XYZ file of C-alpha atoms in Angstrom:
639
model
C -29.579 0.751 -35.235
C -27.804 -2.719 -34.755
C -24.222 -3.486 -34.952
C -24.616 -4.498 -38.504
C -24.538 -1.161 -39.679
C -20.932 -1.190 -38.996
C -19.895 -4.613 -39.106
C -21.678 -4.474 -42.625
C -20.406 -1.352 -43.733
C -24.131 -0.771 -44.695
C -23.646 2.573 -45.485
C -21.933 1.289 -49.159
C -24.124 0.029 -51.706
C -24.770 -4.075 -51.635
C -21.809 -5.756 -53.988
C -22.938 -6.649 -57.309
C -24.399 -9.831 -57.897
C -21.590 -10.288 -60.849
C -18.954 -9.391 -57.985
C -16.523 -12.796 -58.658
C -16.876 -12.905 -62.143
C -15.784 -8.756 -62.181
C -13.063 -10.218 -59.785
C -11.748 -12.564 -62.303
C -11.774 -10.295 -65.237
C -9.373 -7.747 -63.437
C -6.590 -10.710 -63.852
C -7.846 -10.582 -67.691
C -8.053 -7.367 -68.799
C -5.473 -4.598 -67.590
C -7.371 -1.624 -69.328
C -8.613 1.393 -66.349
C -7.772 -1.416 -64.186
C -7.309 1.044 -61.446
C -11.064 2.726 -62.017
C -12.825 -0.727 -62.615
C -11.169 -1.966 -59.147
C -12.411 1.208 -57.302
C -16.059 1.004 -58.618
C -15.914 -2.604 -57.237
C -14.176 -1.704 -53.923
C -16.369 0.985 -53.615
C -19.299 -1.795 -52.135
C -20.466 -3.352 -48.773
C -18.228 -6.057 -49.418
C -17.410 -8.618 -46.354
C -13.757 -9.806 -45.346
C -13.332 -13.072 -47.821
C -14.693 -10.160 -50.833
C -12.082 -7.772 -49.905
C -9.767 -10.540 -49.739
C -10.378 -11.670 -52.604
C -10.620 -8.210 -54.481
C -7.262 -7.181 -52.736
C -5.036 -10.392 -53.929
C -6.317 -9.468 -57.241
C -4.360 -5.982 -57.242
C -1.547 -7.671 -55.697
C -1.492 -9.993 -58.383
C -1.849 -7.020 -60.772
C 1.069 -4.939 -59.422
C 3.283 -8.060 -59.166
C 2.418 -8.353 -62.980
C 3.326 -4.593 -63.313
C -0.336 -3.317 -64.156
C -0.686 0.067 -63.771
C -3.442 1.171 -60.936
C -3.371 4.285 -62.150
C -5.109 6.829 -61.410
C -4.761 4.969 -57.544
C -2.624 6.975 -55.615
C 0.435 4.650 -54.945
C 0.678 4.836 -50.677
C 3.336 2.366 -48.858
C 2.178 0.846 -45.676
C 4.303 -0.580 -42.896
C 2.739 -3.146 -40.419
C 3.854 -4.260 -37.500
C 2.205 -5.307 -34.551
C 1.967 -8.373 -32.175
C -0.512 -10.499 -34.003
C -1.217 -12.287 -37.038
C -1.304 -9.274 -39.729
C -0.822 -10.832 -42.990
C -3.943 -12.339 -43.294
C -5.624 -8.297 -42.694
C -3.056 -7.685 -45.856
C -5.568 -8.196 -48.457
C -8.223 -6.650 -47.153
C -6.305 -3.396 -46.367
C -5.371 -3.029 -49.829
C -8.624 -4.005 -51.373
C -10.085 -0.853 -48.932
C -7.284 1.445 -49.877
C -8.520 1.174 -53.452
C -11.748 2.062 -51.741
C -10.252 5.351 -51.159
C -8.636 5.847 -53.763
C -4.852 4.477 -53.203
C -2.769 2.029 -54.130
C -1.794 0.562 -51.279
C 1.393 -1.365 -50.513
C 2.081 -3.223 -47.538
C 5.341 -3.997 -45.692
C 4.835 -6.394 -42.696
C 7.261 -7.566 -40.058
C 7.753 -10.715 -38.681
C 5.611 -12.117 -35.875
C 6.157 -10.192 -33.070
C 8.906 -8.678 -34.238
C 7.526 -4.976 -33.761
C 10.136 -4.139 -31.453
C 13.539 -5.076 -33.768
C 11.738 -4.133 -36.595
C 11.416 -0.302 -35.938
C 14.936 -0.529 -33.792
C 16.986 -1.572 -36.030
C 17.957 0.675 -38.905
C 18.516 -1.898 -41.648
C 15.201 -4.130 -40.670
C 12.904 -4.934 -43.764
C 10.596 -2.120 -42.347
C 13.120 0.691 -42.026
C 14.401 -0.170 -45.448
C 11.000 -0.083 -47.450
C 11.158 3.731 -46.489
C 6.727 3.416 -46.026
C 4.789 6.719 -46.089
C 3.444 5.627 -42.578
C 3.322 2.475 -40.432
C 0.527 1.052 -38.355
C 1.455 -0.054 -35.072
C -1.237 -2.552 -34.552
C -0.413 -3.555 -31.152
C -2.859 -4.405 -28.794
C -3.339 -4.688 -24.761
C -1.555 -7.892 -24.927
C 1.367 -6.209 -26.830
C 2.901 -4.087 -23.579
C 2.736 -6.893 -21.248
C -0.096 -4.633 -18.790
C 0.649 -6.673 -15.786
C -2.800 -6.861 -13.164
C -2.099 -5.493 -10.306
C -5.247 -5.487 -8.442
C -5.527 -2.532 -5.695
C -1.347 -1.991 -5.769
C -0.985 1.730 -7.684
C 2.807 1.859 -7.195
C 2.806 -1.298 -9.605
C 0.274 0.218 -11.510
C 1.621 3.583 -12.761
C 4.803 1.701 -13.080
C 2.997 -0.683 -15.911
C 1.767 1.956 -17.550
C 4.734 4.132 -17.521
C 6.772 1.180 -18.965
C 4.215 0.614 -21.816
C 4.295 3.853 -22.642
C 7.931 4.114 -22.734
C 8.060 0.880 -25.067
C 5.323 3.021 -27.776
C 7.587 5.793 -27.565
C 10.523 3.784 -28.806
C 8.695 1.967 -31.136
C 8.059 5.602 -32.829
C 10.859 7.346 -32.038
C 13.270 4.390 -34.193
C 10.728 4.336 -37.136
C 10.980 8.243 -37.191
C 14.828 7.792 -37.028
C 15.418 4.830 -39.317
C 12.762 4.906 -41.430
C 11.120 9.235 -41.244
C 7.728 7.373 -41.792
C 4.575 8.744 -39.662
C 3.638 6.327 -37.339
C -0.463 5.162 -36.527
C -0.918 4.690 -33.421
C -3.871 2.494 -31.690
C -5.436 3.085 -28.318
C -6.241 -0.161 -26.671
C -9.549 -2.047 -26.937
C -10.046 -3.354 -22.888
C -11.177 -7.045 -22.980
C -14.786 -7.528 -21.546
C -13.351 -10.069 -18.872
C -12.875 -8.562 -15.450
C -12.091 -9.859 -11.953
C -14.227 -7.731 -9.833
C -17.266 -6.541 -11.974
C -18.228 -2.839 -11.841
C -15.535 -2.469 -9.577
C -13.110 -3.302 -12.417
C -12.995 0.257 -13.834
C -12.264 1.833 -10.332
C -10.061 -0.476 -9.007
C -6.252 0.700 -9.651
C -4.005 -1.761 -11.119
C -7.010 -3.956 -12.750
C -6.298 -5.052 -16.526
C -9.787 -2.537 -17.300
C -8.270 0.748 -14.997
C -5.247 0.462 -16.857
C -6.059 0.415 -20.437
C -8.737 3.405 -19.284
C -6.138 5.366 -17.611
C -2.997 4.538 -20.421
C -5.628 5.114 -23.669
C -5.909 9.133 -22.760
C -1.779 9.353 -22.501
C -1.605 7.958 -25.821
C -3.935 10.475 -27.447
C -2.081 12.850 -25.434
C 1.096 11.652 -26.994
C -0.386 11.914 -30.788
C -1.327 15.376 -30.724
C 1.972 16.550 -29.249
C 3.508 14.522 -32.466
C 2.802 14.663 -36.719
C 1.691 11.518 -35.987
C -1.730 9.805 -36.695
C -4.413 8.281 -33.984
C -6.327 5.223 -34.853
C -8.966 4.891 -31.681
C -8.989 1.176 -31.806
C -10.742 1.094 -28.363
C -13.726 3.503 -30.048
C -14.184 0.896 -32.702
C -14.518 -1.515 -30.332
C -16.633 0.057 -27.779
C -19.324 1.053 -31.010
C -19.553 -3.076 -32.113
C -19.570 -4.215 -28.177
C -16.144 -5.592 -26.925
C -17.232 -8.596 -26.866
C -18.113 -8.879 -30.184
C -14.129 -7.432 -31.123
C -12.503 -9.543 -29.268
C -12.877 -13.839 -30.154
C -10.513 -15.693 -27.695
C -11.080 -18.796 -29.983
C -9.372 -16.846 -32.930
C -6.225 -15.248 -31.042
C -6.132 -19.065 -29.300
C -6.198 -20.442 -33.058
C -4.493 -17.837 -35.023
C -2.889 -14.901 -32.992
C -5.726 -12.566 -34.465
C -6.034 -9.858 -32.897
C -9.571 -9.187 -33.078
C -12.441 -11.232 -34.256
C -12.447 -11.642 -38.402
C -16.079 -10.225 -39.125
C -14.589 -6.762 -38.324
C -11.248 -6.824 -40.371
C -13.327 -4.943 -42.971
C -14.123 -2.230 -40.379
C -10.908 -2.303 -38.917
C -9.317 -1.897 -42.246
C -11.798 0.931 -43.286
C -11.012 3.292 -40.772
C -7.179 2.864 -41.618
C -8.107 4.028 -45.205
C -9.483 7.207 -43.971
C -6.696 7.954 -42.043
C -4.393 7.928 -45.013
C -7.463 9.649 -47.194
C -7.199 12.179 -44.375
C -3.485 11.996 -44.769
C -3.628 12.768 -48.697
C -6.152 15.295 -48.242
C -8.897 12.985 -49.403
C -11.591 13.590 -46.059
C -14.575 15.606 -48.031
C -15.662 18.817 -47.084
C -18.814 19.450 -48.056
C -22.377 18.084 -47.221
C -25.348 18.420 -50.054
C -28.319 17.797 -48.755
C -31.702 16.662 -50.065
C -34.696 18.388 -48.043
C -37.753 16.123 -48.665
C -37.823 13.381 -46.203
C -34.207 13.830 -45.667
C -33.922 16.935 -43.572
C -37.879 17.368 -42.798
C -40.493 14.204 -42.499
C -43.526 15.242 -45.688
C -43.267 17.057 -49.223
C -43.040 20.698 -48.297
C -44.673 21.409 -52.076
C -47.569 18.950 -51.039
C -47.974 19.268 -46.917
C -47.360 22.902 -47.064
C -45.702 23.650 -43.927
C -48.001 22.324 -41.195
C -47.742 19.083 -42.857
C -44.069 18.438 -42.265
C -42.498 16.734 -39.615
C -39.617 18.121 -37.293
C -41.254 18.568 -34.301
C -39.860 18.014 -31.020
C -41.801 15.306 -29.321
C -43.088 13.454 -32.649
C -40.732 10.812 -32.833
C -40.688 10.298 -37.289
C -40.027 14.753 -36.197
C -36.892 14.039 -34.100
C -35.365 11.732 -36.573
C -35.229 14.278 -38.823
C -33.933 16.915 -36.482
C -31.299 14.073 -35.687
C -29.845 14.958 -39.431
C -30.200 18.729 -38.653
C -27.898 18.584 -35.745
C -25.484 15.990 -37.282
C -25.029 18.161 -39.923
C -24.645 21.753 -38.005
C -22.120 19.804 -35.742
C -20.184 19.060 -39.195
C -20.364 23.103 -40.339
C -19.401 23.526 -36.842
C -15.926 21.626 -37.537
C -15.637 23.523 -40.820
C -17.735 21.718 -43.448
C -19.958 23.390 -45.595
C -23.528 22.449 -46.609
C -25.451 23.032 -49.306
C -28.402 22.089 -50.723
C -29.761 20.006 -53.742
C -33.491 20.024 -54.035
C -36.237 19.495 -56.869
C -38.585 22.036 -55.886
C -39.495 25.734 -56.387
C -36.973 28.136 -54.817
C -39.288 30.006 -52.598
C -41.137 26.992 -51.431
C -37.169 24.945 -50.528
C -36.466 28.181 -48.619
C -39.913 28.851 -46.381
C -39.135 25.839 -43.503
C -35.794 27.387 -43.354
C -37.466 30.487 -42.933
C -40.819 30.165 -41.096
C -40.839 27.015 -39.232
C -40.004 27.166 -35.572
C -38.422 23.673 -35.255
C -35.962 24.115 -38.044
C -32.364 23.916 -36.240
C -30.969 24.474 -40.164
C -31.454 28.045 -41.236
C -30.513 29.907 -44.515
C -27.466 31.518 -43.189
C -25.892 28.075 -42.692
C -26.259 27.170 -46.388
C -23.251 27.875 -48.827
C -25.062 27.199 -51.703
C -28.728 26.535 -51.925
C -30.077 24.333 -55.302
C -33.830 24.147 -55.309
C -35.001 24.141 -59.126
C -36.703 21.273 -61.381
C -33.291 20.195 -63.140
C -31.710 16.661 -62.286
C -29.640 16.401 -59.321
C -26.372 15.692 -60.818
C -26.574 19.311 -63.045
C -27.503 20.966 -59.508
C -24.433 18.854 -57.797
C -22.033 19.825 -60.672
C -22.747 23.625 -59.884
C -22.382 23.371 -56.284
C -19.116 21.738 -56.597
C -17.898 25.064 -59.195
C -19.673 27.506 -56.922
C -17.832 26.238 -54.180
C -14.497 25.825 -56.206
C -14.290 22.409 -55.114
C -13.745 19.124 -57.243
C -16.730 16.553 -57.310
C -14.737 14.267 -54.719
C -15.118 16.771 -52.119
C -18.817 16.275 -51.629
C -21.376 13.706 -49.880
C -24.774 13.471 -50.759
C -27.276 12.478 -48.271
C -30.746 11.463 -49.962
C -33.582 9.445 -48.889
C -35.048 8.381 -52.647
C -32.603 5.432 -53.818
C -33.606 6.618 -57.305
C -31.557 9.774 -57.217
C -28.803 7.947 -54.921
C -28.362 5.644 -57.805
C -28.432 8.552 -60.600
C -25.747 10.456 -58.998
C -23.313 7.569 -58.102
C -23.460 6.525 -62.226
C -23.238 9.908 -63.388
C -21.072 11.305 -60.725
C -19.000 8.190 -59.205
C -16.686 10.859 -57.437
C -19.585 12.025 -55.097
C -20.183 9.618 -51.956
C -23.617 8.473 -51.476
C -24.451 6.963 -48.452
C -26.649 4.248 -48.552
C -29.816 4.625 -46.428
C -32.927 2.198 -45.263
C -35.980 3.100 -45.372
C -36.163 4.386 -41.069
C -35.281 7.957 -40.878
C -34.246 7.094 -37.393
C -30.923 5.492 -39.183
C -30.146 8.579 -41.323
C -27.855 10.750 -38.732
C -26.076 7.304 -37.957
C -25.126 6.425 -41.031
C -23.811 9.206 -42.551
C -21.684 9.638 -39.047
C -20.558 6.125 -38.848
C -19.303 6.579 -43.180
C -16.914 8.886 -41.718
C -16.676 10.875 -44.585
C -15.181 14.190 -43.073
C -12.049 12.120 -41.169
C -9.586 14.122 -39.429
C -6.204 13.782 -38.379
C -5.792 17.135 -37.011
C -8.400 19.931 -36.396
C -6.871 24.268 -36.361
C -9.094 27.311 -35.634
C -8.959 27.820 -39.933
C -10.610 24.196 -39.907
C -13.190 25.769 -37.421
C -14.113 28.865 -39.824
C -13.627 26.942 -43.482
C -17.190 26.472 -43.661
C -17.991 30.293 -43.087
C -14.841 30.960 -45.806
C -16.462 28.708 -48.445
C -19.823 30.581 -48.263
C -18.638 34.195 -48.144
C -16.487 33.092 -51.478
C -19.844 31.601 -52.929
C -21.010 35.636 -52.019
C -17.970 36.810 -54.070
C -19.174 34.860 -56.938
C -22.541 36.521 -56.342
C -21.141 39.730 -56.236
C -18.984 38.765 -59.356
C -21.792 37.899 -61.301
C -23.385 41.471 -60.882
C -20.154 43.334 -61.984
C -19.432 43.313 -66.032
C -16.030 45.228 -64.929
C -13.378 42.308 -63.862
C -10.764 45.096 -61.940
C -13.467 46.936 -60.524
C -15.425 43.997 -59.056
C -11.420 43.045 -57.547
C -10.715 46.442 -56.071
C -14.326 46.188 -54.756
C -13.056 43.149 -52.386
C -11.085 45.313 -50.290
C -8.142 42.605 -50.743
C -5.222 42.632 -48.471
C -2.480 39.578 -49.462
C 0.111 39.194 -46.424
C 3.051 37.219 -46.937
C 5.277 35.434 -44.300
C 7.777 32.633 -43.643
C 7.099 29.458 -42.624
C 6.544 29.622 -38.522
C 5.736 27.292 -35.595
C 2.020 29.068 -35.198
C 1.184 27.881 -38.781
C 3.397 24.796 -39.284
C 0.180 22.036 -39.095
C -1.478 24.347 -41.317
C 0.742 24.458 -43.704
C 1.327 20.591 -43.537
C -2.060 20.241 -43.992
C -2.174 22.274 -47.310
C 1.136 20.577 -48.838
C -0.655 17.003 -48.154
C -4.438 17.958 -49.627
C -3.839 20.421 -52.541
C -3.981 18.367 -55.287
C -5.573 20.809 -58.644
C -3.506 24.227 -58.110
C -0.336 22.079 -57.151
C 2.040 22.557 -59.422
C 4.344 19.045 -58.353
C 2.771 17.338 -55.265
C 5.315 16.885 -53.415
C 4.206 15.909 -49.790
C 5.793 16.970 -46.820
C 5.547 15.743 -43.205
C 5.381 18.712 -40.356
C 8.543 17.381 -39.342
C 10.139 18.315 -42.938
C 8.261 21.297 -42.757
C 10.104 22.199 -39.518
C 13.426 21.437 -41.179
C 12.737 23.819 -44.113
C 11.999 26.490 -41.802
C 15.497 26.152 -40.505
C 17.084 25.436 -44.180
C 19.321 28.341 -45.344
C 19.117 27.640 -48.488
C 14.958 27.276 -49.070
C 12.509 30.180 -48.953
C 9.319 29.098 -47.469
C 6.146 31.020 -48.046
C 2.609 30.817 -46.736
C -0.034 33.560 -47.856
C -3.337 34.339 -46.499
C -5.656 36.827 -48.131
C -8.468 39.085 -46.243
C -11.093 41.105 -48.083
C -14.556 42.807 -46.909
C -16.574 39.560 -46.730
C -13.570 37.873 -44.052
C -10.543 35.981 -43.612
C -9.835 33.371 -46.678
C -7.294 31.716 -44.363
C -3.776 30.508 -45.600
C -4.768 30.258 -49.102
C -0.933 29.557 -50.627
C 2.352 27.615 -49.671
C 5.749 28.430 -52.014
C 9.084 26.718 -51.190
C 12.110 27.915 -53.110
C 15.379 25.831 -52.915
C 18.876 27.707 -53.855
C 19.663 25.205 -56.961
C 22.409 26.903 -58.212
C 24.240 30.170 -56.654
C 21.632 32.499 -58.574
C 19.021 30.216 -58.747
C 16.236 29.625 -57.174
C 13.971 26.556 -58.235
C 10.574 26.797 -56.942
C 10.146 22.681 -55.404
C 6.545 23.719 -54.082
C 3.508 26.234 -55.353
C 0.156 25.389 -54.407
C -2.985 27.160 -53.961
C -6.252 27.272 -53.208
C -8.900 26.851 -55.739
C -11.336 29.306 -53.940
C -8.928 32.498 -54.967
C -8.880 31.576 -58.498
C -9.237 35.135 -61.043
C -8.590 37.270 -58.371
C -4.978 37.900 -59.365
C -3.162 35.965 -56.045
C -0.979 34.324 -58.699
C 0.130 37.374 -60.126
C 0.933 38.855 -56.081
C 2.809 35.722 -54.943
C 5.450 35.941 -58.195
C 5.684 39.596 -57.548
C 6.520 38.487 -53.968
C 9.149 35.928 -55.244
C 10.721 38.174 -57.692
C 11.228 40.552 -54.344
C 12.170 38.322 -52.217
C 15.106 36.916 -54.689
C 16.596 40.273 -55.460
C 16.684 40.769 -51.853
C 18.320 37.300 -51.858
C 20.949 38.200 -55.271
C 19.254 35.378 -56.893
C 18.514 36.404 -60.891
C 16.348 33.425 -62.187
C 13.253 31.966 -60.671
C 13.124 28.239 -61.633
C 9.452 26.636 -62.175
C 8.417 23.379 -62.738
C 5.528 21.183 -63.422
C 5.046 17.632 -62.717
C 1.602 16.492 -64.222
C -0.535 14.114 -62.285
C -4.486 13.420 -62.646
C -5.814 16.268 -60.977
C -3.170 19.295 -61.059
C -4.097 19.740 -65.320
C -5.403 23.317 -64.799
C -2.270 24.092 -64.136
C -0.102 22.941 -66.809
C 0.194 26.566 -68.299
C 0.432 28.334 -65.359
C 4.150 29.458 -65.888
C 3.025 30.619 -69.106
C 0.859 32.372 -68.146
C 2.991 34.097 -65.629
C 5.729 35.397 -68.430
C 8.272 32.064 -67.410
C 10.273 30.773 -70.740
C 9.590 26.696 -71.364
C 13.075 25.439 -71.248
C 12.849 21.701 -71.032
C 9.696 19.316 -71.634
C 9.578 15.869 -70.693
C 7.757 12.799 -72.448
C 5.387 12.376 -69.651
C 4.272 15.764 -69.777
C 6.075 17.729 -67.513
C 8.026 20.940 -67.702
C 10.613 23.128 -66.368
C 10.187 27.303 -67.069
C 12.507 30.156 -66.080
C 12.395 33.420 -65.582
C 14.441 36.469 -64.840
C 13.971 38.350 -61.309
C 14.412 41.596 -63.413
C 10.869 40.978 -64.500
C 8.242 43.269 -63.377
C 4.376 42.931 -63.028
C 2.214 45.985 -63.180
C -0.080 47.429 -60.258
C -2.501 44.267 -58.385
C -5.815 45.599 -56.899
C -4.858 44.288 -53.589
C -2.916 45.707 -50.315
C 0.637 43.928 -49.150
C 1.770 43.007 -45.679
C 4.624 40.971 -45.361
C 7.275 40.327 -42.243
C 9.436 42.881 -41.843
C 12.881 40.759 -41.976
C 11.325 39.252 -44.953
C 13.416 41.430 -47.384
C 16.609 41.580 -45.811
C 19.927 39.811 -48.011
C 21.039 36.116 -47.376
């Protein structure tokens, strides 16, 4: 497929014919403006669209709209270009995603002061994260054809220069920092020879790129593989000397929208926003034919047949996905045992039964079947992409399901692994051994339900799990883990508050917080870290619980009821007497506006907007759980 697929973002729906006239009623009418601007974000739209779109929210917040239910995010930007012009556009994508997005930018050039200097307009916006946009020009890579003394020494003092950069915005400022690799220009001196040659502008952005990665995943912060973007639309293409002659830009306008697009899913990825889960269509979407029709001779995934290897194309694409820990299902109109037979019988089929979580192959409409995956799979509607070839059904689910991403596709099968790879849905930021093995936790829970479902006898079918619930303190083996869960849980999260890992380190050392992370095991595996508590001392005998989240996979099988009875040990052994809860509403964490309640807590205060605070005595006791304990043996010991 072309370059247009990215530099179109043709993987979004075309923008509505009615797009400027929707544009100029969001400056009109204030009501769901944060919806209506996410349905129209939520479009191929080029850069002077997304412009456009974005100064619209700007105007809206500077009018003091709400964008709710955008997630607000605070963006610093500093780099050695012209950024504000990529302003608009960033925060017309953010809405995209789902955030609204504000952006602080520096003065031209300025990157240096700006995160150096404590009191700079940067540092004192406090942003969630800054982008460090700075390009090969930025460090000042002197060529230095053939001399590698002068080499290493260029890249050693670029390098040095990033790492102050980050290290005074994580001093002044305790923002996460985004940090490019470096997009080589396509000029070179000596051809082919360019890339071996030491000291050559092309051998040193090849050799300083991989110490920059390097860098990022010995830090919390984020990587934005700049020189991966540019390599995929032809460097060339990303770079225009006429514009950074005219303008100072760093790369060529057509792909601001690109550009700006991947920085979205970074802070998605950030918020816990990536999705997890892959539904799949079968008929001419995973196999070439209509298995009902062309039986299972007639359909095409054969090696060799090349309509047979497109299609095999979306079968590896998607087992290198539930490789990296996302689950697929499947959402088919068909009878059951026909869906199932390829999966069964056919010898080219790469996809087999055992990798499907949940498998949906009945005559009801697509969005029922997508609903019930999402509940099988305790997972909320905008945790799942659905790849289908029939624009009919694409179309049904984004109206009656807007939460779900739908891929667009054309009408060459040979497009369909591409596109859903280059959506990049299931962004990363970070990647653990329990992101490895979340796809295999996700379908043995789906055979809990199954099992559930047979059982009329609640307790029985819990003590029939085999559960064993073991408790322990925050550590360095689990710290990204747990930073991970405090920035995605968003239902069972009873205040989303957000932590970075750097915080999290600091509350390990705190002597006055109780950190908690649980993971549960039962006969069909390992559930993985399932739960994250922190407890701050409040008041000499109190203990106010700032953070309780959980997973939505363990839901009814009495974790809840375990973790208080864990607390309620843990602060006798402490001399605390009152557990402190509260509740801070937001759009998604509803299900959990009674959990305290629920638990035996007393309201004591409710606020206007909803939220609550609870207590409860540590004398409180909870009767026998139908699971095992295993805890850390210091865990118990006074403070």
């Amino acid at each position: 497929m072309s370059v247009e697929l990215y530099r179109e973002l043709a993987w979004l729906p075309k923008p509505p014919p009615d797009f400027s006239p929707r544009c100029q009623e969001l400056a009109k009418d204030a009501a769901d403006l944060g919806k209506r601007t996410r349905l129209l974000a939520n479009h191929a739209l080029n850069e002077q669209q997304l412009s456009r779109l974005g100064r619209a929210i700007q105007s809206a917040r500077r009018g003091g709209v709400s964008l709710a239910p955008l997630i607000p995010f605070r963006l610093g930007l500093i780099g050695n270009g012209t950024l504000d012009l990529i302003v608009p556009v960033l925060v017309a994508t953010a809405a995209r995603h789902g955030f609204a997005l504000e952006c602080i930018t520096a003065a031209y050039d300025q990157f240096l002061q700006e995160a150096l200097q404590p009191d700079s307009t940067l540092n004192k916006a406090r942003p969630d994260a800054v982008l460090l946009a700075i390009d090969h020009r930025g460090f000042s890579l002197q060529p230095c054809p053939g001399n590698e003394r002068a080499a290493s020494a260029s890249i050693d003092a670029a390098l040095e220069l990033l790492a102050s950069i980050r290290a005074g915005i994580a001093r002044n400022s305790g923002a996460l920092c985004i940090v490019q690799t470096l997009a080589a220009p396509p000029e070179g001196l000596f051809g082919s020879f360019d890339r071996a040659l030491s000291g050559t502008t092309r051998n040193l952005v090849d050799r300083i790129n991989p110490r920059i990665c390097e860098s990022v995943l010995q830090s919390t912060d984020m990587l934005l593989d700049v020189a991966g973007i540019a390599e995929t639309v032809g460097l060339a293409d990303w770079h225009s000397p006429a514009e950074w002659n005219l303008a100072k830009l760093p790369f060529a306008d057509a792909y601001v929208p690109l550009y700006a697009e991947h920085v979205a899913r970074l802070i998605g990825a950030l918020r816990g926003k990536s999705r997890r889960c892959l539904v799949l269509d079968l008929d001419n979407t995973v196999w070439g034919g209509v298995i009902g029709d062309d039986g299972l001779e007639g359909i095409q995934i054969a090696q060799g047949d090349a309509t047979g290897e497109a299609f095999l194309s979306v079968q590896q694409l998607a087992l290198g996905l539930r490789a990296r820990g996302v689950v697929l299902a499947v959402s088919s109109k068909n009878t059951d045992a026909v869906a199932r037979r390829p999966f069964k019988d056919h010898p080219d089929m790469l996809l087999k039964e055992d990798h499907i979580a949940v498998f949906q192959a009945n005559w009801d409409d697509k969005a029922t079947n997508i609903r019930a995956i999402a509940k099988e799979l305790a997972l909320g509607l905008d945790s799942l992409v659905f790849l289908d070839d029939n624009p009919v059904e694409r179309g049904l689910i984004r109206r009656e399901l807007p939460e779900v991403a739908v891929p667009e596709l054309d009408s060459d099968p040979a497009s369909y692994a591409r596109t859903l790879a280059a959506a990049g849905y299931f962004e990363a930021i970070n990647f653990s051994d329990e992101d490895r093995s979340r796809a295999d936790m996700y379908q043995a829970n789906a055979r809990r339900l199954t099992l559930q479902g047979q059982t009329t006898d609640l307790r029985s079918y819990l003590r029939s799990l085999e559960m064993r619930i073991v408790f322990e303190s925050f550590d360095r083996t689990t710290r990204a883990r747990v930073t991970q869960l405090i920035n995605k849980s968003n239902q069972f999260n009873l205040t989303t508050r957000r932590y970075t890992e750097s915080q999290v380190e600091q509350l390990e050392q705190d002597p006055n917080a109780m950190t908690l992370h649980v993971r549960l095991f039962d006969r069909f595996g390992d559930n993985g870290i399932i739960c994250v508590v922190i407890c701050r001392l409040s008041r000499p005998d109190t203990w106010t619980i700032d953070t309780w989240l959980m997973s939505c996979r363990v839901l009814g099988r009495c974790v809840e009821q375990a973790v208080l009875a864990e607390l309620l040990l843990r602060a006798r052994a402490a001399n605390v007497s009152t557990l402190e809860g509260v509740y801070l509403p937001t759009e998604r964490n509803e299900m959990v506006r009674e959990h305290y309640a629920r638990l035996g807590f007393t309201r004591t205060e409710e606020g206007a907007d909803g939220s609550s605070r609870w207590e409860l005595s540590t004398d409180f006791e909870l009767g026998d759980l139908p699971m095992t304990v295993e805890r850390e043996k210091s865990s118990l010991e006074p403070v």
